[in-house]
PDB file of C-alpha atoms in Angstrom:
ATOM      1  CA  UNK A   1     -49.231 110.888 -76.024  1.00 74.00           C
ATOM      2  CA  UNK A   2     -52.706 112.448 -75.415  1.00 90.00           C
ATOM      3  CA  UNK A   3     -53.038 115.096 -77.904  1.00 93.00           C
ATOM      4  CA  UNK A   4     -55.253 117.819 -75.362  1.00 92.00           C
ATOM      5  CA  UNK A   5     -52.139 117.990 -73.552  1.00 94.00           C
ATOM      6  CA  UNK A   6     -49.994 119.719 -76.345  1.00 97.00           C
ATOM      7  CA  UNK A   7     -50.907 123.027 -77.495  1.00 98.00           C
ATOM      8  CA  UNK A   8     -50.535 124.324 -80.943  1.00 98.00           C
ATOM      9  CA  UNK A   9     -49.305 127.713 -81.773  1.00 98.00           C
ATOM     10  CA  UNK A  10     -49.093 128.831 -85.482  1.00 97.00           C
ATOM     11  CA  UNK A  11     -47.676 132.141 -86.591  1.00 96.00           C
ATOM     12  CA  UNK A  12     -49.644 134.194 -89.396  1.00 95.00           C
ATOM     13  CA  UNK A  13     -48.860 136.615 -91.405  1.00 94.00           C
ATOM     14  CA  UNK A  14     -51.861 136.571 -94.142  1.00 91.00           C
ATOM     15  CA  UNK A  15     -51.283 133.531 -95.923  1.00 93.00           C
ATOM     16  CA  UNK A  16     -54.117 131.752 -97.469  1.00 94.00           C
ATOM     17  CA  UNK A  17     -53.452 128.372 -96.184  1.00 94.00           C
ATOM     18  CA  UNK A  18     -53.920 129.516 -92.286  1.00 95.00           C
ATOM     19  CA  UNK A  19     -57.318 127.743 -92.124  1.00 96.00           C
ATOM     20  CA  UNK A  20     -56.608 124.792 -93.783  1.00 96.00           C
ATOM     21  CA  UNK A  21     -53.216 124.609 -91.678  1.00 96.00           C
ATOM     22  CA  UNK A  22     -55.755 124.517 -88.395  1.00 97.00           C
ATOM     23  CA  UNK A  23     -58.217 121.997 -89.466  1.00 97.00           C
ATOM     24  CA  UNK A  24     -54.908 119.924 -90.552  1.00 96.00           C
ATOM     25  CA  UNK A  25     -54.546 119.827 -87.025  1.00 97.00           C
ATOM     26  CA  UNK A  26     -57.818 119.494 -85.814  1.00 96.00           C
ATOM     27  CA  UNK A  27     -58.547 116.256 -87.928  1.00 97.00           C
ATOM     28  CA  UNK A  28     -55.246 114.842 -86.130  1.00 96.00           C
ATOM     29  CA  UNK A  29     -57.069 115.874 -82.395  1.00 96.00           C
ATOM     30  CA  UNK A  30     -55.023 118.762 -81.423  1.00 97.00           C
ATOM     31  CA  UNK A  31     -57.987 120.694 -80.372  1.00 95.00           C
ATOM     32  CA  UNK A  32     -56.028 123.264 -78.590  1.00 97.00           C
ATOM     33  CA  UNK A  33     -54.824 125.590 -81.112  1.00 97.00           C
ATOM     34  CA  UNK A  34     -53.769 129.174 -80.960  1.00 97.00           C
ATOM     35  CA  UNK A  35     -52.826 132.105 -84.234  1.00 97.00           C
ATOM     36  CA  UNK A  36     -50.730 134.512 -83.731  1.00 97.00           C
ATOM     37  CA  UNK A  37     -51.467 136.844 -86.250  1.00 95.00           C
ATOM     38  CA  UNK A  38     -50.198 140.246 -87.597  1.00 91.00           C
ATOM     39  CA  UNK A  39     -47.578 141.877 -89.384  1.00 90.00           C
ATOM     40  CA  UNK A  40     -44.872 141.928 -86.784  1.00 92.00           C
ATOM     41  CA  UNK A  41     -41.988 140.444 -86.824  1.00 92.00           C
ATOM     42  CA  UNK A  42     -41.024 136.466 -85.565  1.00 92.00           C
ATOM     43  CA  UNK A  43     -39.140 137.795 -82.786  1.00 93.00           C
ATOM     44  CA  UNK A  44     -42.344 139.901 -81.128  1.00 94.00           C
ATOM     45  CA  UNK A  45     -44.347 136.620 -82.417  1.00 96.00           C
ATOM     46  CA  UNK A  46     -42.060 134.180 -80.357  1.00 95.00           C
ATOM     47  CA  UNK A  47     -42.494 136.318 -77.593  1.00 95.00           C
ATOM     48  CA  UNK A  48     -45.778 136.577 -77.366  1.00 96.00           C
ATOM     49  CA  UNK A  49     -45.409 132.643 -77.895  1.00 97.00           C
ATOM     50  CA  UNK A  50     -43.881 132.141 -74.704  1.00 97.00           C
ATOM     51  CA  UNK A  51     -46.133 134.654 -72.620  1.00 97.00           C
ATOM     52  CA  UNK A  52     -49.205 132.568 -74.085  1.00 97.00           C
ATOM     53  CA  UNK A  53     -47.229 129.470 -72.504  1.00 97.00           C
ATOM     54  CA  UNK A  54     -46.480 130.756 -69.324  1.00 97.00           C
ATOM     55  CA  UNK A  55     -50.187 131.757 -68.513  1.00 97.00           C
ATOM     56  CA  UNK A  56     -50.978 128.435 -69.484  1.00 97.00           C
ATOM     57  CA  UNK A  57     -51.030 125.097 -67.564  1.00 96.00           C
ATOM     58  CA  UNK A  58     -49.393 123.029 -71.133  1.00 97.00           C
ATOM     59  CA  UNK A  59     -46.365 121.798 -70.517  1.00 95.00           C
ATOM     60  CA  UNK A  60     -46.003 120.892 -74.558  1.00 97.00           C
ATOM     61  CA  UNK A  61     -45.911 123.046 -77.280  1.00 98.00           C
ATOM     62  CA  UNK A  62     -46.076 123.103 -80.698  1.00 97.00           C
ATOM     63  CA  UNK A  63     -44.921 125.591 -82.952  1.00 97.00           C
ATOM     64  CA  UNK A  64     -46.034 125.829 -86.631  1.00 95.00           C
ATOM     65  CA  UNK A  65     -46.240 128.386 -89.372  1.00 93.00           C
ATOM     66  CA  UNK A  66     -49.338 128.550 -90.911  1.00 94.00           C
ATOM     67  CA  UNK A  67     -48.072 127.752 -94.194  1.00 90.00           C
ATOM     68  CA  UNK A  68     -47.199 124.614 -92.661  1.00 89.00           C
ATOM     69  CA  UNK A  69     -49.843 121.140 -93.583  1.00 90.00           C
ATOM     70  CA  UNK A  70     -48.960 118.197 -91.039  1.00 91.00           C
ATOM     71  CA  UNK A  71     -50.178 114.792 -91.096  1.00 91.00           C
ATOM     72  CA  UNK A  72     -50.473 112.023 -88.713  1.00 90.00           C
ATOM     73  CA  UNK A  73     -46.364 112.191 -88.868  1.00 89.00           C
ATOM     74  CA  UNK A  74     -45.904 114.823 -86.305  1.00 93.00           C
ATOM     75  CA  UNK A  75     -47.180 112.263 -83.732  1.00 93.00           C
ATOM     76  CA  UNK A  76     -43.520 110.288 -84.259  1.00 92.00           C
ATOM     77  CA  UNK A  77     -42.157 113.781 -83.935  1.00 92.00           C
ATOM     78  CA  UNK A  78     -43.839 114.381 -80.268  1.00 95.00           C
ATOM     79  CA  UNK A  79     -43.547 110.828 -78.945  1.00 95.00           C
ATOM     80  CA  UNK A  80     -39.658 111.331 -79.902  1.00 94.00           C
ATOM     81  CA  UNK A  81     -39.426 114.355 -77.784  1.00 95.00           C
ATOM     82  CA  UNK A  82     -41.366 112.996 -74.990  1.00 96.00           C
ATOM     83  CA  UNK A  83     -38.925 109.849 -75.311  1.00 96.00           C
ATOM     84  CA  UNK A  84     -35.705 111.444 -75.215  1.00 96.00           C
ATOM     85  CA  UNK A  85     -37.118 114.198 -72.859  1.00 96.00           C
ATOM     86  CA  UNK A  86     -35.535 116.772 -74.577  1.00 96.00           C
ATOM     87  CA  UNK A  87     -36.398 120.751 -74.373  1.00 96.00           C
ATOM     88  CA  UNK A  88     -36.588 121.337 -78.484  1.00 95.00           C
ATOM     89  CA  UNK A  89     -37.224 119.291 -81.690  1.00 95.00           C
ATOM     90  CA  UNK A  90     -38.201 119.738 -85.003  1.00 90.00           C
ATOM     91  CA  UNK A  91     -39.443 118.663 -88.264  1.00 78.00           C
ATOM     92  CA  UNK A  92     -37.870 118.827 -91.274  1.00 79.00           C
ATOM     93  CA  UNK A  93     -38.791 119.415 -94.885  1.00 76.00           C
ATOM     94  CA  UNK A  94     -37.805 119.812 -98.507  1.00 78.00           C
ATOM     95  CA  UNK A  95     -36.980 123.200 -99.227  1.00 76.00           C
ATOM     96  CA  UNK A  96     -37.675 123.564-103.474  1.00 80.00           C
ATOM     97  CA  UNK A  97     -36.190 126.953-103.692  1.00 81.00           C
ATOM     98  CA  UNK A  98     -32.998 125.822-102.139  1.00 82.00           C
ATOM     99  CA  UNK A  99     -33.467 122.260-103.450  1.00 90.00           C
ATOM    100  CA  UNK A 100     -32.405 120.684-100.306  1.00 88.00           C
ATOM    101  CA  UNK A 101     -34.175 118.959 -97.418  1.00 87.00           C
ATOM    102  CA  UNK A 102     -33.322 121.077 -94.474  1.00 84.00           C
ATOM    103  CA  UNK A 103     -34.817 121.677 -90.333  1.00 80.00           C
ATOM    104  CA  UNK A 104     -38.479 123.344 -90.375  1.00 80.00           C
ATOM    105  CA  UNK A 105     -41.180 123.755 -88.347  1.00 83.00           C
ATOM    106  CA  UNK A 106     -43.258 122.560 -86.426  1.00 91.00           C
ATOM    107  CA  UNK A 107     -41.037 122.808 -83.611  1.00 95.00           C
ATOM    108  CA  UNK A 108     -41.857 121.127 -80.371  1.00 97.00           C
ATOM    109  CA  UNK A 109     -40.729 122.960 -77.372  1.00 97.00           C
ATOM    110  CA  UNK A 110     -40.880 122.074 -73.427  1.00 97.00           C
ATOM    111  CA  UNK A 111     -42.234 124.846 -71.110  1.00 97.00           C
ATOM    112  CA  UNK A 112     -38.738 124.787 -69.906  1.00 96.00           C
ATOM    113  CA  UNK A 113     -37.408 126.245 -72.474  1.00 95.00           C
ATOM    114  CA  UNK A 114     -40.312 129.236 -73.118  1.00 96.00           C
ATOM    115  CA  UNK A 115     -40.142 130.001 -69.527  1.00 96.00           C
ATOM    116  CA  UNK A 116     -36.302 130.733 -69.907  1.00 94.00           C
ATOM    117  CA  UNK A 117     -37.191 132.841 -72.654  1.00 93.00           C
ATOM    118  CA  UNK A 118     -40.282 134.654 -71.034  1.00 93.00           C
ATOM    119  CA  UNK A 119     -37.497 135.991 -68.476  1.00 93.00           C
ATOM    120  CA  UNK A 120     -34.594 136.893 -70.622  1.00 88.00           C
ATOM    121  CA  UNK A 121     -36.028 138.635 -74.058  1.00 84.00           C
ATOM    122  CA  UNK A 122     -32.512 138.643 -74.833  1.00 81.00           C
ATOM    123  CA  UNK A 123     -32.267 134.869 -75.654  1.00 75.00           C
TER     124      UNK A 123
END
């Protein structure tokens, strides 16, 4: 996998851990990295997601929260998707409040799948 052919995409909403999220990735080589900030919701966000996509030439994407840390782990987590060639995977993680380990982002996505969306809002 050659990391400058994903790009990252993290959705903000204020929190403090936003930068450190970023450089998280940048020490792992993902160099390409994108915030969608605001107070809007995650639907507008995961629009806007897939319009970024579609005016670029990526063909992997990676969406994160920028609460999210990752570690050199998520590289298992892309090489699996680009094995299996499938359209959506994610991560998952140990939720404390609901003291259970449960799906979570980052989410790797094809550009199949956001340029679906990109045409039909209503998916």
């Amino acid at each position: 996998m050659n990391r400058s052919e994903v790009l990252v995409v993290s959705f903000s909403s204020g929190e403090r851990t936003r930068d450190l999220s970023e450089h998280c990735f940048k020490q792992l080589g993902f160099d390409n990295f994108v915030d969608i900030s605001g107070s809007d919701g995650f639907v507008d966000k995961f629009l806007r997601f897939a319009e970024i996509a579609m005016k670029s030439d990526f063909q992997v994407f990676l969406r994160t929260d920028a609460d999210r840390l990752v570690f050199s782990g998520i590289d298992d987590l892309i090489e699996k998707f680009l094995q299996d060639k499938v359209d959506c995977a994610e991560g998952i993680g140990f939720e404390f409040f609901m003291n259970k380990f449960r799906g979570a982002t980052p989410h790797v996505f094809s550009r199949k799948i956001l340029k679906l969306l990109s045409e039909d809002h209503s998916l």
